Short mmCIF file of C-alpha atoms and ligand atoms in Angstrom, two decimals:
data_model
loop_
_atom_site.label_atom_id
_atom_site.label_comp_id
_atom_site.label_asym_id
_atom_site.label_seq_id
_atom_site.Cartn_x
_atom_site.Cartn_y
_atom_site.Cartn_z
CA UNK A 647 0.98 29.98 1.40
CA UNK A 648 3.78 29.97 4.02
CA UNK A 649 3.28 27.27 6.59
CA UNK A 650 5.10 25.89 9.62
CA UNK A 651 4.90 22.09 9.80
CA UNK A 652 4.78 22.01 13.59
CA UNK A 653 6.10 18.53 14.33
CA UNK A 654 9.23 17.13 15.89
CA UNK A 655 8.67 13.81 14.10
CA UNK A 656 10.94 13.71 11.00
CA UNK A 657 8.83 10.95 9.36
CA UNK A 658 5.71 13.11 9.44
CA UNK A 659 7.65 16.20 8.34
CA UNK A 660 9.02 14.50 5.22
CA UNK A 661 5.55 13.22 4.24
CA UNK A 662 4.13 16.76 4.50
CA UNK A 663 7.04 18.14 2.46
CA UNK A 664 6.51 15.57 -0.29
CA UNK A 665 2.80 16.36 -0.48
CA UNK A 666 2.70 20.12 -0.01
CA UNK A 667 5.87 21.55 -1.57
CA UNK A 668 4.95 20.56 -5.16
CA UNK A 669 1.72 22.58 -4.86
CA UNK A 670 3.33 25.82 -3.88
CA UNK A 671 3.32 25.80 -0.09
CA UNK A 672 6.47 27.36 1.37
CA UNK A 673 7.17 25.17 4.34
CA UNK A 674 9.27 25.80 7.39
CA UNK A 675 10.04 23.43 10.24
CA UNK A 676 10.52 23.86 13.98
CA UNK A 677 14.30 23.76 13.35
CA UNK A 678 13.95 27.16 11.59
CA UNK A 679 12.85 28.79 14.87
CA UNK A 680 14.49 29.20 18.28
CA UNK A 681 14.06 26.01 20.34
CA UNK A 682 10.73 25.65 22.14
CA UNK A 683 9.54 23.15 24.74
CA UNK A 684 7.08 20.65 23.23
CA UNK A 685 3.48 21.03 24.46
CA UNK A 686 2.01 18.30 26.70
CA UNK A 687 -0.55 16.30 24.69
CA UNK A 688 -3.23 16.24 27.36
CA UNK A 689 -6.36 15.72 25.25
CA UNK A 690 -8.08 12.34 24.85
CA UNK A 691 -8.75 12.65 21.11
CA UNK A 692 -6.51 13.03 18.04
CA UNK A 693 -8.49 16.10 17.06
CA UNK A 694 -8.06 17.70 20.49
CA UNK A 695 -4.30 17.12 20.52
CA UNK A 696 -3.84 18.38 16.94
CA UNK A 697 -5.67 21.56 17.93
CA UNK A 698 -3.65 21.90 21.15
CA UNK A 699 -0.34 21.61 19.21
CA UNK A 700 -1.40 23.98 16.42
CA UNK A 701 -2.63 26.60 18.91
CA UNK A 702 0.51 26.31 21.04
CA UNK A 703 2.95 26.85 18.15
CA UNK A 704 0.77 29.59 16.62
CA UNK A 705 0.71 31.46 19.94
CA UNK A 706 4.46 31.05 20.43
CA UNK A 707 5.62 31.81 16.89
CA UNK A 708 2.81 33.86 15.30
CA UNK A 709 2.96 32.08 11.94
CA UNK A 710 0.40 29.81 10.21
CA UNK A 711 0.90 26.34 11.71
CA UNK A 712 -0.07 22.84 10.64
CA UNK A 713 -0.07 20.27 13.47
CA UNK A 714 -0.80 16.56 13.17
CA UNK A 715 -1.84 14.15 15.88
CA UNK A 716 -1.89 10.59 14.70
CA UNK A 717 -1.59 7.01 15.87
CA UNK A 718 -2.64 3.41 15.63
CA UNK A 719 -5.90 1.93 16.97
CA UNK A 720 -5.68 -1.85 17.40
CA UNK A 721 -9.04 -3.61 17.73
CA UNK A 722 -7.65 -6.53 19.80
CA UNK A 723 -6.45 -3.91 22.32
CA UNK A 724 -9.74 -2.00 22.48
CA UNK A 725 -8.33 0.81 20.34
CA UNK A 726 -5.00 1.20 22.15
CA UNK A 727 -2.46 2.72 21.84
CA UNK A 728 -4.50 5.45 20.06
CA UNK A 729 -3.49 8.95 21.13
CA UNK A 730 -0.69 7.39 23.20
CA UNK A 731 0.99 5.74 20.18
CA UNK A 732 4.18 7.80 20.47
CA UNK A 733 4.36 7.21 24.24
CA UNK A 734 4.45 3.39 24.07
CA UNK A 735 8.29 3.41 24.15
CA UNK A 736 11.28 5.56 23.20
CA UNK A 737 12.09 4.26 19.69
CA UNK A 738 10.11 2.88 16.74
CA UNK A 739 11.72 -0.54 17.18
CA UNK A 740 10.75 -0.68 20.87
CA UNK A 741 7.22 0.61 20.18
CA UNK A 742 6.68 -2.24 17.72
CA UNK A 743 8.06 -4.82 20.18
CA UNK A 744 5.86 -3.52 23.02
CA UNK A 745 2.73 -3.37 20.85
CA UNK A 746 3.26 -6.95 19.64
CA UNK A 747 3.84 -8.13 23.22
CA UNK A 748 0.50 -6.57 24.27
CA UNK A 749 -1.30 -8.35 21.42
CA UNK A 750 0.37 -11.67 22.26
CA UNK A 751 -0.57 -11.27 25.94
CA UNK A 752 -4.18 -10.53 25.00
CA UNK A 753 -4.23 -13.59 22.71
CA UNK A 754 -2.74 -15.79 25.44
CA UNK A 755 -5.62 -14.76 27.73
CA UNK A 756 -8.51 -14.61 25.25
CA UNK A 757 -7.57 -16.85 22.33
CA UNK A 758 -7.29 -15.78 18.70
CA UNK A 759 -8.23 -12.11 18.24
CA UNK A 760 -8.91 -10.02 15.14
CA UNK A 761 -5.74 -8.37 13.86
CA UNK A 762 -7.60 -5.42 12.38
CA UNK A 763 -6.29 -1.93 13.10
CA UNK A 764 -6.41 1.57 11.69
CA UNK A 765 -4.11 4.53 11.49
CA UNK A 766 -5.82 7.82 12.31
CA UNK A 767 -4.52 11.29 11.47
CA UNK A 768 -6.03 14.56 12.68
CA UNK A 769 -4.68 17.77 11.19
CA UNK A 770 -5.30 21.23 12.57
CA UNK A 771 -4.25 24.17 10.38
CA UNK A 772 -4.12 27.30 12.53
CA UNK A 773 -4.29 30.55 10.60
CA UNK A 774 -4.66 34.11 11.92
CA UNK A 775 -8.32 34.02 10.83
CA UNK A 776 -9.15 30.67 12.48
CA UNK A 777 -8.68 26.91 12.29
CA UNK A 778 -9.28 24.25 9.66
CA UNK A 779 -9.61 20.75 11.16
CA UNK A 780 -9.78 17.43 9.30
CA UNK A 781 -9.23 13.71 9.93
CA UNK A 782 -8.28 10.69 7.84
CA UNK A 783 -8.09 6.97 8.55
CA UNK A 784 -6.78 3.86 6.83
CA UNK A 785 -7.63 0.24 7.69
CA UNK A 786 -5.11 -2.58 7.84
CA UNK A 787 -3.93 -5.57 9.87
CA UNK A 788 -1.16 -6.06 12.40
CA UNK A 789 1.38 -8.74 11.45
CA UNK A 790 3.85 -10.44 13.81
CA UNK A 791 7.01 -10.04 11.76
CA UNK A 792 8.04 -6.51 10.71
CA UNK A 793 8.50 -6.13 6.94
CA UNK A 794 10.03 -3.30 4.93
CA UNK A 795 12.38 -0.45 5.73
CA UNK A 796 10.54 2.65 4.54
CA UNK A 797 8.20 4.98 6.39
CA UNK A 798 8.40 5.30 10.15
CA UNK A 799 6.68 4.32 13.39
CA UNK A 800 4.47 1.22 13.18
CA UNK A 801 4.67 1.01 9.35
CA UNK A 802 6.62 -2.32 9.29
CA UNK A 803 3.80 -4.19 11.11
CA UNK A 804 0.87 -2.41 9.43
CA UNK A 805 -0.19 -4.70 6.57
CA UNK A 806 -2.35 -3.10 3.90
CA UNK A 807 -4.38 -5.88 2.18
CA UNK A 808 -5.25 -4.02 -1.07
CA UNK A 809 -1.51 -3.79 -1.89
CA UNK A 810 -0.44 -7.00 -0.08
CA UNK A 811 2.34 -4.97 1.52
CA UNK A 812 3.10 -3.34 4.82
CA UNK A 813 3.23 0.45 4.83
CA UNK A 814 7.03 0.13 5.21
CA UNK A 815 7.15 -1.81 1.90
CA UNK A 816 5.23 0.86 -0.05
CA UNK A 817 7.17 3.48 -2.00
CA UNK A 818 6.98 6.91 -0.35
CA UNK A 819 4.71 8.17 -3.14
CA UNK A 820 2.34 5.19 -2.70
CA UNK A 821 2.14 5.72 1.06
CA UNK A 822 1.55 9.42 0.44
CA UNK A 823 -1.49 8.57 -1.71
CA UNK A 824 -2.99 5.85 0.50
CA UNK A 825 -2.29 6.76 4.09
CA UNK A 826 -4.42 8.27 6.83
CA UNK A 827 -2.29 11.42 6.42
CA UNK A 828 -3.06 11.53 2.69
CA UNK A 829 -6.80 11.19 3.39
CA UNK A 830 -6.66 14.03 5.90
CA UNK A 831 -4.55 16.19 3.55
CA UNK A 832 -7.04 15.74 0.70
CA UNK A 833 -9.80 17.00 2.99
CA UNK A 834 -7.62 19.88 4.15
CA UNK A 835 -6.81 21.02 0.60
CA UNK A 836 -10.48 20.85 -0.35
CA UNK A 837 -11.38 23.03 2.65
CA UNK A 838 -8.59 25.52 1.87
CA UNK A 839 -9.90 25.71 -1.69
CA UNK A 840 -13.46 26.26 -0.49
CA UNK A 841 -12.41 29.01 1.90
CA UNK A 842 -10.38 30.71 -0.85
CA UNK A 843 -13.41 30.60 -3.14
CA UNK A 844 -15.56 32.07 -0.38
CA UNK A 845 -13.03 34.84 0.23
CA UNK A 846 -12.77 35.61 -3.49
CA UNK A 847 -16.20 34.93 -5.01
CA UNK A 848 -15.65 37.05 -8.14
CA UNK A 849 -14.94 34.00 -10.32
CA UNK A 850 -17.39 31.38 -9.04
CA UNK A 851 -16.53 27.94 -10.26
CA UNK A 852 -19.04 25.65 -11.99
CA UNK A 853 -19.33 22.54 -9.86
CA UNK A 854 -21.57 19.53 -10.28
CA UNK A 855 -23.42 18.44 -7.12
CA UNK A 856 -21.32 15.98 -5.08
CA UNK A 857 -18.24 16.35 -7.31
CA UNK A 858 -14.87 17.88 -6.54
CA UNK A 859 -14.29 21.29 -8.07
CA UNK A 860 -11.73 21.52 -10.89
CA UNK A 861 -9.54 23.74 -8.68
CA UNK A 862 -9.68 21.18 -5.92
CA UNK A 863 -8.88 18.32 -8.36
CA UNK A 864 -5.92 20.19 -9.80
CA UNK A 865 -4.52 21.02 -6.36
CA UNK A 866 -4.77 17.31 -5.45
CA UNK A 867 -2.88 16.41 -8.67
CA UNK A 868 -0.19 18.96 -7.93
CA UNK A 869 0.13 17.71 -4.37
CA UNK A 870 0.71 14.12 -5.52
CA UNK A 871 -2.50 13.12 -3.74
CA UNK A 872 -4.73 12.41 -6.76
P1 ITT B 61 4.71 15.51 17.08
O1 ITT B 61 3.72 15.47 18.21
O2 ITT B 61 5.85 16.43 17.33
O3 ITT B 61 4.05 15.75 15.75
P2 ITT B 61 4.92 12.67 17.60
O4 ITT B 61 5.67 11.54 16.95
O5 ITT B 61 4.98 12.75 19.11
O6 ITT B 61 5.39 14.04 16.94
P3 ITT B 61 2.12 12.01 17.76
O7 ITT B 61 1.96 12.41 19.19
O8 ITT B 61 1.04 12.40 16.78
O9 ITT B 61 3.44 12.61 17.12
O10 ITT B 61 2.34 10.43 17.71
C1 ITT B 61 2.22 9.76 16.52
C2 ITT B 61 2.77 8.36 16.67
O11 ITT B 61 1.91 7.45 15.98
C3 ITT B 61 4.13 8.29 15.94
O12 ITT B 61 5.18 8.53 16.83
C4 ITT B 61 4.10 6.87 15.39
O13 ITT B 61 4.54 5.97 16.38
C5 ITT B 61 2.62 6.63 15.12
N1 ITT B 61 2.29 7.00 13.71
C6 ITT B 61 1.61 8.09 13.29
N2 ITT B 61 1.55 8.12 11.94
C7 ITT B 61 2.22 7.04 11.51
C8 ITT B 61 2.53 6.55 10.24
O14 ITT B 61 2.18 7.19 9.13
N3 ITT B 61 3.21 5.41 10.17
C9 ITT B 61 3.58 4.75 11.28
N4 ITT B 61 3.37 5.16 12.53
C10 ITT B 61 2.67 6.32 12.66
#
């Protein structure tokens, strides 16, 4: 399947390439098309903004589009910055500094607060025949001192207890198996598989109740998501 990864965030784009190219998707990026203004992300949910971006690029470029709206929900901040995660400041380093300053301010006013947080990723795949929409999340904790140099965005302060590492300390392939984006991609591939089966029911697949189909398992393995 040919697919435009409709993002101007190079960190996201490289994670989608790593996951989807090995399983046969032919990916293009916005750089392969004439320059377009970015759409205003006016919705209040990740799902709404992912849909808005996918629809916008599909209408402008008339090719199948995958758009991602994602961000960090910090419990001590009542779920902020959420859908506004990219708009906190102009660079990753500044975003991290601003986010930590908000948490420290909240702690100065209200005492020790939980450091729990989650990354959320909504994906909308816009095809000529309709949309496929999925979400994924991953839980972690916000730490005060950035650690690690991989990944992007808030990864250096997002500590993932099961691995005792921040997301910026994980190898790219580990992050691509564990992240909110990986969770969402798994769901997306399963839905693509299901819709392909529905469109081509001549070879129905034996599937135990509640289990993944073999086709779905093998596409996850190919996509480095298993
Ligand atoms: P596009 O809209 O062009 O895709 P964007 O960076 O503006 O790019 P979003 O509006 O979805 O995308 O904002 C996502 C922000 O959330 C991103 O800029 C990071 O600051 C943060 N974020 C999302 N996923 C992340 C991840 O895997 N690791 C660290 N930070 C992440």
